[in-house]
CSV table of C-alpha atoms and ligand atoms in Angstrom, one decimal:
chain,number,residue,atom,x,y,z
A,294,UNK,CA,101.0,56.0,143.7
A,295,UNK,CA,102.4,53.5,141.0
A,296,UNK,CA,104.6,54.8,138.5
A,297,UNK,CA,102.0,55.0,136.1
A,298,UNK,CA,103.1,52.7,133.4
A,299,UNK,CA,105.7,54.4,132.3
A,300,UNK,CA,109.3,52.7,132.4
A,301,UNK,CA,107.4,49.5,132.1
A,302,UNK,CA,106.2,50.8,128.3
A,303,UNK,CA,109.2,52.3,127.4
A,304,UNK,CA,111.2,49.3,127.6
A,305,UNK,CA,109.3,47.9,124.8
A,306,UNK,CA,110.4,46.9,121.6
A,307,UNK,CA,109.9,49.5,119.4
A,308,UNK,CA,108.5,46.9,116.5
A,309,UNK,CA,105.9,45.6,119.2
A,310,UNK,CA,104.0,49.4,119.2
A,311,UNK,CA,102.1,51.3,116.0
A,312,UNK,CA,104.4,53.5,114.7
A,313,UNK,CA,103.4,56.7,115.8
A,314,UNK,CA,101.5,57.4,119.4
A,315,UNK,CA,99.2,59.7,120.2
A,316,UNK,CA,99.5,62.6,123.1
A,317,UNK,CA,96.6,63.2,125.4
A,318,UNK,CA,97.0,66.6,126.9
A,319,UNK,CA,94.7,66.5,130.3
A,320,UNK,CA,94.2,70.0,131.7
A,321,UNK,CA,91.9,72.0,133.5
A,322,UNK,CA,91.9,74.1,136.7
A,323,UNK,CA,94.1,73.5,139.7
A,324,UNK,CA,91.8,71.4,142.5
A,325,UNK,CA,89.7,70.0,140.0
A,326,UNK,CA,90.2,66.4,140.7
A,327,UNK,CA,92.4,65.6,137.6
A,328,UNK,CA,94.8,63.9,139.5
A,329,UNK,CA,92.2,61.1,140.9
A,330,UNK,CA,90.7,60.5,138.1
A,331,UNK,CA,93.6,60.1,136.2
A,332,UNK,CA,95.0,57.5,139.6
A,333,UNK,CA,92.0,55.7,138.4
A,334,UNK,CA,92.5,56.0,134.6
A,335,UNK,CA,96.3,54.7,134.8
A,336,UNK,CA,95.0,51.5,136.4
A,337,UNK,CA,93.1,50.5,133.6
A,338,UNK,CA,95.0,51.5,130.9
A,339,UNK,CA,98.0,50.2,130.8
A,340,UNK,CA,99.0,50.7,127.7
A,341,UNK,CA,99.2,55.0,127.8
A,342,UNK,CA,102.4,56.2,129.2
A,343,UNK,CA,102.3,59.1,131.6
A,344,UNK,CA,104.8,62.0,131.2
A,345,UNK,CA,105.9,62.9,134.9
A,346,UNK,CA,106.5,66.9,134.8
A,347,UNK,CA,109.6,68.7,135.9
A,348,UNK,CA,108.4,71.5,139.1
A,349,UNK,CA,110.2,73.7,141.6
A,350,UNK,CA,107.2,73.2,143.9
A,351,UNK,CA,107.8,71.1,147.1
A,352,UNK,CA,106.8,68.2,147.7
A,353,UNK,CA,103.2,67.7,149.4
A,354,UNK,CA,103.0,64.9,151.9
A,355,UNK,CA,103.1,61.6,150.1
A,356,UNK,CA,104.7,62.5,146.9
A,357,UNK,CA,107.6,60.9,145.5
A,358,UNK,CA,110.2,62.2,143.5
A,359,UNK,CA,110.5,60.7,139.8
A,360,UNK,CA,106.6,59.2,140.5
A,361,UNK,CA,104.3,62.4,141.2
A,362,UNK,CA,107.0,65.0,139.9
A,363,UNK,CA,110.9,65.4,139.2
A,364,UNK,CA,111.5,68.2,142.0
A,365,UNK,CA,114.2,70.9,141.3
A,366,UNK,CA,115.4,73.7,142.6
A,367,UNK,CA,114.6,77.3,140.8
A,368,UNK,CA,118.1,77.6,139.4
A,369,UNK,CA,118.0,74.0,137.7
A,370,UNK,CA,114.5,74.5,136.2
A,371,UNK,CA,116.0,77.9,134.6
A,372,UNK,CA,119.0,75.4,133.5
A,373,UNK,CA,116.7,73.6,131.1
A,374,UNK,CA,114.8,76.6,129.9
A,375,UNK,CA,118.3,77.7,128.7
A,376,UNK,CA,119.2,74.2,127.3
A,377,UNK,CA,115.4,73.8,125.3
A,378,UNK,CA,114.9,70.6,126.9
A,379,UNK,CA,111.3,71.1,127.9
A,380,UNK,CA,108.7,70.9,125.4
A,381,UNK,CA,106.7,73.5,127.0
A,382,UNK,CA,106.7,75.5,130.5
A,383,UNK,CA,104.5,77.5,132.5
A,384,UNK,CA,104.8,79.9,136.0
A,385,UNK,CA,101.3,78.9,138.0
A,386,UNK,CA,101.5,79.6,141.8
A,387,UNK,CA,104.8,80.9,142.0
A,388,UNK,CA,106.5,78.0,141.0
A,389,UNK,CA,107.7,76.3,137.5
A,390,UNK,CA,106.0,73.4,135.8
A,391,UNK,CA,107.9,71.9,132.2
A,392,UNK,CA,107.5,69.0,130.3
A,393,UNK,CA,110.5,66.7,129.6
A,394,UNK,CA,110.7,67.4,126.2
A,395,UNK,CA,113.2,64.2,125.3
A,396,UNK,CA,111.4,61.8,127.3
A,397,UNK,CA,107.9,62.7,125.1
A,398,UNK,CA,109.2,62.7,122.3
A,399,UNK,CA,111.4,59.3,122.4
A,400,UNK,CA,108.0,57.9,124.0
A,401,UNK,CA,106.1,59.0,120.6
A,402,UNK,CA,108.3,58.2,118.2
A,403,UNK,CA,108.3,54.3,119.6
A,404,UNK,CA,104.9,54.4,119.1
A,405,UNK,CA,103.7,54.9,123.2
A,406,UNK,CA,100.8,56.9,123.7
A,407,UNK,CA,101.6,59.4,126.1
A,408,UNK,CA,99.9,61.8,128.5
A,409,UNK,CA,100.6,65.0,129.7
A,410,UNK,CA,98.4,66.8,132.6
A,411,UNK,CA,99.5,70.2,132.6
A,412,UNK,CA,97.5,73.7,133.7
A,413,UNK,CA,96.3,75.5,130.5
A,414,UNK,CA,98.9,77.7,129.3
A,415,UNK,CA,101.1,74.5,128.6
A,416,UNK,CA,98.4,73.0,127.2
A,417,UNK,CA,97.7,75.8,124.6
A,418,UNK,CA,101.5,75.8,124.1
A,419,UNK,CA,101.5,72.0,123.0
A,420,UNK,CA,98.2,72.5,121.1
A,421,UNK,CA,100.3,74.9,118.9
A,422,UNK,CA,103.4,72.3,118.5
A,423,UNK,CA,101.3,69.0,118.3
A,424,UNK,CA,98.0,70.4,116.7
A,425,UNK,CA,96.7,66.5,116.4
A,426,UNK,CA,97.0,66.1,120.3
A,427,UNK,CA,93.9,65.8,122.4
A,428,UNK,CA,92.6,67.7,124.5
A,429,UNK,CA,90.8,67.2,127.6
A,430,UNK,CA,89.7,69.9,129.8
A,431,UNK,CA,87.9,69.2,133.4
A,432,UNK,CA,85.7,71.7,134.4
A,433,UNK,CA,84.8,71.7,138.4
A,434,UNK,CA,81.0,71.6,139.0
A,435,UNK,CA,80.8,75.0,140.4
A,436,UNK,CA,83.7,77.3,141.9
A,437,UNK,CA,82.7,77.1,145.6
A,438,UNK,CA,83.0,73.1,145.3
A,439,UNK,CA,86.6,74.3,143.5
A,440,UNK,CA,87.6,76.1,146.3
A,441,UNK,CA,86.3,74.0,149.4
A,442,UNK,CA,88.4,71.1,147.7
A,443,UNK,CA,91.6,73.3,147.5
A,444,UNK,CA,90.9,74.3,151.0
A,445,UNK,CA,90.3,70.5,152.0
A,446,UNK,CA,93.8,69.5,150.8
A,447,UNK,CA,95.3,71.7,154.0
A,448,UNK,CA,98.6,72.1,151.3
A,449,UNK,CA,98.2,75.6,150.4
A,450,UNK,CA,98.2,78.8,152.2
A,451,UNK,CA,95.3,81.7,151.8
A,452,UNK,CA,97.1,83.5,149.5
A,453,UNK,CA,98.0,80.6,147.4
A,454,UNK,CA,94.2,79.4,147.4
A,455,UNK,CA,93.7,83.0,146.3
A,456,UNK,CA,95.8,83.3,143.8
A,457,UNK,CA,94.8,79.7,141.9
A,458,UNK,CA,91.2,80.9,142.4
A,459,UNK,CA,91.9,84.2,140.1
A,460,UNK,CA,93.7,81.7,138.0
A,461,UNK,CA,90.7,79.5,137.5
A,462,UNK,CA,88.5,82.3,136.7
A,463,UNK,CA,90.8,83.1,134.0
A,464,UNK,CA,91.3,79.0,132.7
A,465,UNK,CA,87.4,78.8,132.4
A,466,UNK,CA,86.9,81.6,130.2
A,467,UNK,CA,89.0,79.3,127.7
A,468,UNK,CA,87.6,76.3,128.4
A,469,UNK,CA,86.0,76.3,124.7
A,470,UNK,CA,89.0,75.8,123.0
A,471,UNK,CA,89.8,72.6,123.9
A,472,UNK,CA,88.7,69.3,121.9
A,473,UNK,CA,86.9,67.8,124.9
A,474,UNK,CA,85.3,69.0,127.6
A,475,UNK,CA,84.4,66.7,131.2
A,476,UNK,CA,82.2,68.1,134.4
A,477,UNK,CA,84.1,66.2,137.0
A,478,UNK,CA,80.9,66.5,139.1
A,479,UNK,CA,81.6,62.9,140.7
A,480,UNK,CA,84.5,60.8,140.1
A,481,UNK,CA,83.0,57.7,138.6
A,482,UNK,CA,81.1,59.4,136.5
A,483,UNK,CA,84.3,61.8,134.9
A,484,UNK,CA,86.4,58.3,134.8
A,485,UNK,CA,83.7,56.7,132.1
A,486,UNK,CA,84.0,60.1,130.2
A,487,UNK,CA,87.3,60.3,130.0
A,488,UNK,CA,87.8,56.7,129.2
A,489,UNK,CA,85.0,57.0,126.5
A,490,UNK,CA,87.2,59.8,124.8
A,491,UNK,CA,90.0,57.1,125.2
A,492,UNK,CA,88.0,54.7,123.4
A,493,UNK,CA,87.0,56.6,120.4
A,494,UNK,CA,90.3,58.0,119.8
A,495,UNK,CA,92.1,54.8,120.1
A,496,UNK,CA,89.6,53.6,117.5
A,497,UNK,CA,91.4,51.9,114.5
A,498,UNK,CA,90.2,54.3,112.0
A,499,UNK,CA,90.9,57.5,114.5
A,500,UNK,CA,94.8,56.0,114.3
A,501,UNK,CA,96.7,58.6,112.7
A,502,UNK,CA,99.2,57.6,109.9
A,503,UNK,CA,102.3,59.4,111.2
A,504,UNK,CA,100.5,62.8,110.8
A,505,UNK,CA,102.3,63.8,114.3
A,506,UNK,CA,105.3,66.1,113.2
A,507,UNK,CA,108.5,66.6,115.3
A,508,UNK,CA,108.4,69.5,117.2
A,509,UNK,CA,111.0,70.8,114.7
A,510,UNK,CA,108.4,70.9,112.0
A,511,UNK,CA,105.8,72.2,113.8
A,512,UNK,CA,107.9,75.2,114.2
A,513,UNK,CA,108.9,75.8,110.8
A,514,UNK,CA,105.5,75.3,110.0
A,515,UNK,CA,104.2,77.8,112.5
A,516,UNK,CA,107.3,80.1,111.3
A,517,UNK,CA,105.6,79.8,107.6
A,518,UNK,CA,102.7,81.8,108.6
B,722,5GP,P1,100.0,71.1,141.5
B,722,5GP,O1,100.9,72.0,142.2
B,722,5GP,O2,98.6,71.1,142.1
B,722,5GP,O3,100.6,69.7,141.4
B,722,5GP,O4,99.9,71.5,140.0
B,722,5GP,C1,99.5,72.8,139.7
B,722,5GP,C2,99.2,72.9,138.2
B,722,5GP,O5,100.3,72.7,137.4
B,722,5GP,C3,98.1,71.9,137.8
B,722,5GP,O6,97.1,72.5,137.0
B,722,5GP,C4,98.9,70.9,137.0
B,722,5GP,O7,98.1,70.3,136.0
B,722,5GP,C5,100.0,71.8,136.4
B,722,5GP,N1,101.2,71.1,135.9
B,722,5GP,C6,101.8,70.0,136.3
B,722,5GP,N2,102.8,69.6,135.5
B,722,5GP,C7,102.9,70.6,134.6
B,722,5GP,C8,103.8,70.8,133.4
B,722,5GP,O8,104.7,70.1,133.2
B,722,5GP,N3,103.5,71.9,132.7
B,722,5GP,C9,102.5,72.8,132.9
B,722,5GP,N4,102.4,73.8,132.1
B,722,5GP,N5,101.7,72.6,134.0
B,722,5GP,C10,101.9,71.5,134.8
């Protein structure tokens, strides 16, 4: 996998970008196909910056360190909970996930837009901090296709495939609250979605006039409730 844009776009000259990007928050069940599509998606937009999580998960076969994930240990991950240096964080399978906090926001204040594919808890979390993000949640066509594909990826054990399966169950039921919605029902057919939903927001008159707040704001805003 390349490493989606990303150092590429944030060597950039800040006065070459808009002011102010946008974050696209991709989410959606675990086995869903997110992570081909978006393979697929990165190719042809070059210009969207792609915000590689933190995880305590191994490693599946193929994935690289600082491409697919930063992998940490359990006692590191805790170490940045403690220090606030993820933007948001979620338990799913046993393991952590977190988004580098300083990395997105750096990216969004030069004016990248940047993309985050988390599972849905994160996602709500940075709904809540960045309400202007977008959302996209994939839905899988039904849940037997769901869980044939988890079982075709030979990486996770029964009770693993059991326990995402509950998990899904419980991410559907949401699934409404989330600006967009894509059927991944064939790949080619998700990929034109998603890069119509691209499109339109990327529109000129869709660009946001620095309505993003820091994360500071949003919580003092939240806090004024
Ligand atoms: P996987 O183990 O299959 O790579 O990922 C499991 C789930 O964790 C997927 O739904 C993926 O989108 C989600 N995930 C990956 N990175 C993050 C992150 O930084 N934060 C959160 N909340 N979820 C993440």
């Amino acid at each position: 996998m390349e490493s989606k844009n990303t150092e590429k776009l944030l060597d950039q000259k800040p006065e070459k970008m808009p002011p102010v990007g946008k974050l696209f928050v991709i989410t959606g069940p675990s086995g869903v196909g997110k992570g081909t599509i978006l393979e697929r998606f990165f190719e042809d937009n070059k210009n969207i910056i792609y915000s590689i999580s933190q995880t305590t998960r191994k490693p599946r076969p193929g994935e690289v360190h600082g491409v697919n994930y930063f992998f940490v240990s359990k006692e590191e991950f805790e170490k940045s909970i403690e220090n606030d240096e993820l933007l948001e964080w979620a338990k799913y399978s046993d393991n952590y996930y977190g988004t580098k906090k300083a990395f997105v926001l750096k990216a969004l204040q030069k004016g990248a837009d940047v993309l985050l594919e988390i599972e849905t808890k994160g996602a709500q979390k940075i709904m809540e901090k960045f309400p202007d993000c977008i959302t996209v949640f994939f839905t899988p066509p039904n849940l037997d296709e769901l869980e044939k594909r988890l079982r075709g990826r030979k990486t996770e054990d029964e009770a693993s495939i059991k326990k995402r399966m509950d998990t899904v169950k419980e991410e559907l039921e949401l699934s409404t609250i989330y600006k967009y919605t894509i059927e991944n029902d064939e790949v080619e057919n998700a990929l034109s979605k998603l890069q119509a939903v691209y499109d339109y927001e990327k529109r000129p008159e869709n660009e946001m006039q620095g309505e993003y707040c820091t994360e500071n704001e949003a919580e003092s805003e939240a806090g004024r409730e």
